[in-house]
PDB file of C-alpha atoms in Angstrom:
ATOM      1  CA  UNK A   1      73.358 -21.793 189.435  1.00 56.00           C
ATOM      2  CA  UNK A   2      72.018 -25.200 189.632  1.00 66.00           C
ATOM      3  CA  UNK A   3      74.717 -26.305 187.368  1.00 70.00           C
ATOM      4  CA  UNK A   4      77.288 -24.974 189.121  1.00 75.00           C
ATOM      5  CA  UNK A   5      76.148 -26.930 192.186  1.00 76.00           C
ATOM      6  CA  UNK A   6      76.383 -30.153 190.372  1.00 76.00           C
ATOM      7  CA  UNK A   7      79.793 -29.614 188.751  1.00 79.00           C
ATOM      8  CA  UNK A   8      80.537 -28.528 192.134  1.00 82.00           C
ATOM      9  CA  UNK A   9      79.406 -32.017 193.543  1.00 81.00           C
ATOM     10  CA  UNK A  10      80.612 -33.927 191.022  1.00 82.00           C
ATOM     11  CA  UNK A  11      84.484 -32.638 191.759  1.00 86.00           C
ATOM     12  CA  UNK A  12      83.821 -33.542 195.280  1.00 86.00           C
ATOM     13  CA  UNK A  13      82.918 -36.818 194.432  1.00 88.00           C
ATOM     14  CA  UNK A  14      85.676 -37.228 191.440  1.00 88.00           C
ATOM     15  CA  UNK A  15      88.498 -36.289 193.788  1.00 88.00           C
ATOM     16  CA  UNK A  16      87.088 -38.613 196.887  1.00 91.00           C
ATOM     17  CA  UNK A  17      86.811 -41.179 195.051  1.00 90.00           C
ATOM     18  CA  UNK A  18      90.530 -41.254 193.634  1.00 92.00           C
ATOM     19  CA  UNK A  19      91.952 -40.432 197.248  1.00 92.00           C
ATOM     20  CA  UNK A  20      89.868 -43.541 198.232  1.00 92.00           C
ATOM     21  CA  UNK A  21      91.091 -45.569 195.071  1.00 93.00           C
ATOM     22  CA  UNK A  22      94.894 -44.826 195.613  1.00 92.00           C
ATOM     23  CA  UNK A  23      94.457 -45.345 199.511  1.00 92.00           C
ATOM     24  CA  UNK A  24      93.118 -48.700 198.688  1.00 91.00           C
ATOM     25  CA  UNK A  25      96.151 -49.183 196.196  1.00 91.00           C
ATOM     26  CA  UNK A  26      98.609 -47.976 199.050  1.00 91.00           C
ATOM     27  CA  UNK A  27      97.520 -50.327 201.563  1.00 89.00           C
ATOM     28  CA  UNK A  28      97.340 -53.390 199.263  1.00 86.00           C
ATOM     29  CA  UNK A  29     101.040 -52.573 198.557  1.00 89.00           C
ATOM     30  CA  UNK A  30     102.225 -52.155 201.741  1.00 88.00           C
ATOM     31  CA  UNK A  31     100.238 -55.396 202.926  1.00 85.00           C
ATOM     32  CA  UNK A  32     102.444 -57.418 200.577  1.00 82.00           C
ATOM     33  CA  UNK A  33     105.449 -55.750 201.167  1.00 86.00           C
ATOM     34  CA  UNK A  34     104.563 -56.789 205.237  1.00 84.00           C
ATOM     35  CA  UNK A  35     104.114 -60.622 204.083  1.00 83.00           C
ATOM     36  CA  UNK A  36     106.945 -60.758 202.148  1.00 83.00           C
ATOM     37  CA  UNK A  37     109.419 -59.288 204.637  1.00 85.00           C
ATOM     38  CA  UNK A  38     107.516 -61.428 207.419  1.00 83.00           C
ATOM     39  CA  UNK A  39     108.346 -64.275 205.050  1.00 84.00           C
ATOM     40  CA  UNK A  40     111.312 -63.978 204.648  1.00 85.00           C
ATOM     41  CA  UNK A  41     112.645 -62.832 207.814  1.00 85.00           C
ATOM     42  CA  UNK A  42     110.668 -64.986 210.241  1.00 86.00           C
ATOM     43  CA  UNK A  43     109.778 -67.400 207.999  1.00 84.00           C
ATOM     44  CA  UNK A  44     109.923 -71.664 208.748  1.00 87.00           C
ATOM     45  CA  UNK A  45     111.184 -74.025 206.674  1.00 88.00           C
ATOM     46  CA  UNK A  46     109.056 -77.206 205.821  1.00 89.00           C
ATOM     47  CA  UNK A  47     108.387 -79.594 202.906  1.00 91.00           C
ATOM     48  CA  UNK A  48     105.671 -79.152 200.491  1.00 90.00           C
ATOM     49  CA  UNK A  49     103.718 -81.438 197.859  1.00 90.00           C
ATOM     50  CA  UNK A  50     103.149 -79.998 194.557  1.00 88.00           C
ATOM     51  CA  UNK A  51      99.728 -81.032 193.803  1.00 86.00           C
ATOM     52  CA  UNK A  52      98.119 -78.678 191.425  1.00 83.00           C
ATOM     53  CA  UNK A  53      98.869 -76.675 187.897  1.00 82.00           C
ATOM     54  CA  UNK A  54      96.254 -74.222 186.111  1.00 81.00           C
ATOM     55  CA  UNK A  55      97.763 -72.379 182.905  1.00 77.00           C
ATOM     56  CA  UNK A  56      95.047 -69.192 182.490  1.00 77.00           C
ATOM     57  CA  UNK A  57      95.850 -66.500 179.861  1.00 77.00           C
ATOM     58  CA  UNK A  58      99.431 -64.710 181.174  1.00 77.00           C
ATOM     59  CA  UNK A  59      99.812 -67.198 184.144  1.00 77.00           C
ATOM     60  CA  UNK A  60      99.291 -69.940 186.154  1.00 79.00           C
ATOM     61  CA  UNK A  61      98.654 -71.119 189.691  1.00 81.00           C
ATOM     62  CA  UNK A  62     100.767 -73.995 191.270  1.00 84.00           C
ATOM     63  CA  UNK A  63      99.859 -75.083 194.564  1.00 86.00           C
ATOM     64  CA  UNK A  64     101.782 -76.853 197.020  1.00 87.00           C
ATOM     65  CA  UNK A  65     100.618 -78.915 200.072  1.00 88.00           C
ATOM     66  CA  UNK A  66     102.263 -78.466 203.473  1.00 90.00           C
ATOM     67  CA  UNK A  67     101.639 -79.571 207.504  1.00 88.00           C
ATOM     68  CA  UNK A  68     101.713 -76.610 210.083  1.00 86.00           C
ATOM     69  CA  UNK A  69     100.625 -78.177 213.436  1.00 83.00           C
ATOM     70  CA  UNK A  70      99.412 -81.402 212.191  1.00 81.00           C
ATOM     71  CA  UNK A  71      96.937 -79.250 209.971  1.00 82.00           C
ATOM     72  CA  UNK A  72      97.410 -79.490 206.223  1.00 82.00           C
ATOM     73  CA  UNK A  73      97.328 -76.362 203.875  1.00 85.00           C
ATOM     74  CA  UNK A  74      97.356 -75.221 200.642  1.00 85.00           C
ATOM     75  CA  UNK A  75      99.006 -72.319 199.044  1.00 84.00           C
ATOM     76  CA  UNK A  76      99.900 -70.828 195.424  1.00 83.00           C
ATOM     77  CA  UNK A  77     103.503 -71.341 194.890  1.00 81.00           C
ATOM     78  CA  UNK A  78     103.451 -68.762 192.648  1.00 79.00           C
ATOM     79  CA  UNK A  79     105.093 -68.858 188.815  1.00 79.00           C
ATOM     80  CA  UNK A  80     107.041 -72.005 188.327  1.00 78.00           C
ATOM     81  CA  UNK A  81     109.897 -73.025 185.942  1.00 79.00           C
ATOM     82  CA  UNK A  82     108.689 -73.710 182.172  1.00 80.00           C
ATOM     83  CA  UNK A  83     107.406 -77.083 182.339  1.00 80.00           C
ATOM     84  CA  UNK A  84     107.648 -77.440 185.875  1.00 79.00           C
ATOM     85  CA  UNK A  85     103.913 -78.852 186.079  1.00 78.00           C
ATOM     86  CA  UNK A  86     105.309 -82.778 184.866  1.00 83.00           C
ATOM     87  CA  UNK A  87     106.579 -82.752 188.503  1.00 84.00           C
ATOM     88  CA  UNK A  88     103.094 -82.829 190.339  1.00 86.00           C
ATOM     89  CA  UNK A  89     103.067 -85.512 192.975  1.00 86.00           C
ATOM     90  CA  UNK A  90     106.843 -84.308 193.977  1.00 89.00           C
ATOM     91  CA  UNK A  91     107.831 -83.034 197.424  1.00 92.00           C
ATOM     92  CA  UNK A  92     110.044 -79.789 197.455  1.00 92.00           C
ATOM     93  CA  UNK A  93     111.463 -77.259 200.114  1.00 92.00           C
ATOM     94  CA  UNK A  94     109.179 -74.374 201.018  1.00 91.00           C
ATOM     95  CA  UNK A  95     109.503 -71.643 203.428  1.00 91.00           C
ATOM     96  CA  UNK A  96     106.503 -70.510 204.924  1.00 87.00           C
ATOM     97  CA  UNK A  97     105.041 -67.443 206.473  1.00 83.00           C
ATOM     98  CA  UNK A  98     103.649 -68.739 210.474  1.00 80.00           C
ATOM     99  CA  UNK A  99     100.983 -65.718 210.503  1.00 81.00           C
ATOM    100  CA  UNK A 100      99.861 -65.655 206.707  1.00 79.00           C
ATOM    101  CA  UNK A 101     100.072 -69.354 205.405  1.00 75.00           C
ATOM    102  CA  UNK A 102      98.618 -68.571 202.517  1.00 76.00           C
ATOM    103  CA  UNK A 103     102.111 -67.156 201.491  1.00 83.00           C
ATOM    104  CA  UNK A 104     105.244 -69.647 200.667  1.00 86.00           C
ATOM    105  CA  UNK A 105     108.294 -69.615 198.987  1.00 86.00           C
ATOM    106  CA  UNK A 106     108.963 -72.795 197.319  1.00 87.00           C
ATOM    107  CA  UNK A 107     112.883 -73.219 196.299  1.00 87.00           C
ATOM    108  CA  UNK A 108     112.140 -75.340 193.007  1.00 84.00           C
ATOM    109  CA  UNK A 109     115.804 -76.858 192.656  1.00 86.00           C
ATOM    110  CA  UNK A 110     115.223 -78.881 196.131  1.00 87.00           C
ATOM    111  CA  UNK A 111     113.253 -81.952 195.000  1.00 88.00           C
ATOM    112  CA  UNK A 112     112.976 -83.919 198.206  1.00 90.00           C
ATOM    113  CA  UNK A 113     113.386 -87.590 197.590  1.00 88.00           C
ATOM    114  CA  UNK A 114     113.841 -88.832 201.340  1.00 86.00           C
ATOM    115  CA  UNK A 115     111.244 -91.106 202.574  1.00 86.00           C
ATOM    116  CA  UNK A 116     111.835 -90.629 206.626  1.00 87.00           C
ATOM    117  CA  UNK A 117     111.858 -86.218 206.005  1.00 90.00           C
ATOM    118  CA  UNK A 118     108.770 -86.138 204.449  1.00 89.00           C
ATOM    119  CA  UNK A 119     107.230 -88.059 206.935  1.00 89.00           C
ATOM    120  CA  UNK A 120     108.707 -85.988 209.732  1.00 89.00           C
ATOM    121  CA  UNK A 121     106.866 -83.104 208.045  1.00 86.00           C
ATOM    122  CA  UNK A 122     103.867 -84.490 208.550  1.00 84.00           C
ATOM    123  CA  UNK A 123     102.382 -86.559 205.214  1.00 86.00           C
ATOM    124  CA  UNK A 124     101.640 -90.267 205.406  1.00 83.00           C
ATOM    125  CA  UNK A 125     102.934 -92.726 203.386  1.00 83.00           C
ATOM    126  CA  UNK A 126      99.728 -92.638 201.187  1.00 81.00           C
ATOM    127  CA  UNK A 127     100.161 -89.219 200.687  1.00 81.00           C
ATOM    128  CA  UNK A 128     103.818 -90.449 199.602  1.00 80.00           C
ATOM    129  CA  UNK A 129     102.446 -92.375 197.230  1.00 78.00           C
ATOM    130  CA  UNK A 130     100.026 -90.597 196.103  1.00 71.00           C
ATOM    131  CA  UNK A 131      96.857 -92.616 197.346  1.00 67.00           C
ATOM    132  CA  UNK A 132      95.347 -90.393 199.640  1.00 64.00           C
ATOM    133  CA  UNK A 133      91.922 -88.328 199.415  1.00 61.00           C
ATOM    134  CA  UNK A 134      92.535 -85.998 201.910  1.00 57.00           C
ATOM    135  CA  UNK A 135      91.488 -82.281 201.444  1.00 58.00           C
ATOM    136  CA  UNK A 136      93.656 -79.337 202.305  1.00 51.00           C
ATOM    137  CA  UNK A 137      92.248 -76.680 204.012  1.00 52.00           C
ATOM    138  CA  UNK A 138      92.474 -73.078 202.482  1.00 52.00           C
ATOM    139  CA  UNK A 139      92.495 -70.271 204.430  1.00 55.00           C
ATOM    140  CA  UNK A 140      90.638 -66.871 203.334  1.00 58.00           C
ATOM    141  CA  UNK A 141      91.420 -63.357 203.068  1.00 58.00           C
ATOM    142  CA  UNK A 142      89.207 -62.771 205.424  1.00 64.00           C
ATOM    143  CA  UNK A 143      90.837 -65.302 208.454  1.00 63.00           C
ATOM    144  CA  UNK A 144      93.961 -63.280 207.099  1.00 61.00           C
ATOM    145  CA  UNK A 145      93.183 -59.702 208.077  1.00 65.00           C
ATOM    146  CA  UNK A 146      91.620 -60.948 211.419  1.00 66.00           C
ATOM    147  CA  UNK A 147      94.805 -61.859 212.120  1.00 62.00           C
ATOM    148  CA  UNK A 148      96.629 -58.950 210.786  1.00 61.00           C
ATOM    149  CA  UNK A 149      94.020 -56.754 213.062  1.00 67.00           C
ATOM    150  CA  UNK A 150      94.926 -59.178 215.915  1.00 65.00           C
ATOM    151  CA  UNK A 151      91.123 -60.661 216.603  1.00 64.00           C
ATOM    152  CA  UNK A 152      92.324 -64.353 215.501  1.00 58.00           C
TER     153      UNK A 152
END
């Protein structure tokens, strides 16, 4: 009897947690999908500065620098072209998302090379040349789902 009771308890548990597991799955999905399609459909265009490569076992990270609002950010580009990473200190295209700016789209075959356009977007002529110690400010996951939830 008492055996029975803990197999019994132990299925309960078992199947809760999967439901809870492929909830957690489901809404991870569907939280990308929403970026993306916000990205894409509502997204703004803007220059970015690629200032950062990190090769890790299957991957890397590439981050770009970009002005929303006279505030700088950073953001994860995402994969780049095979030996894309020589072009750090280069400004490119990048569309990004005005709700999650953690998200861009960088279009790598639009090297911007005009002096007056980058400034417009908002760097300085040291970051132009590459003098400037200025820090970017990264935004969390957790300043992202307050304002998916509407309380930022």
């Amino acid at each position: 009897m008492e055996t029975n009771r803990r197999n019994k308890y132990f299925t309960i548990i078992s199947k809760t947690f999967i439901i809870v597991f492929f909830s957690l799955l489901f809404l991870f999905i569907l939280f990308d999908f929403y970026v993306k399609n916000d990205l894409k459909s509502k997204g703004l265009n803007s220059i970015g500065k690629y200032v950062y490569y990190r090769a890790w076992a299957k991957g890397d990270s590439n981050y770009f620098e970009f002005y929303v609002d006279s505030i700088r950010y950073k953001s994860n580009g995402g994969r780049v072209p095979k030996l894309f990473h020589n072009n750090i200190g280069k400004f490119y295209r990048i569309k990004y998302s005005k709700k999650y700016k953690r998200h861009v789209i960088v279009d790598f075959s639009q090297e911007v090379k005009d002096t007056s356009e980058i400034l417009k977007a908002g760097f300085t002529k040291e970051e132009i040349n590459g003098t400037s110690k200025l820090k970017a400010k990264e935004t969390s996951y957790k300043d992202e789902v307050l304002t998916i939830i509407g309380l930022k």
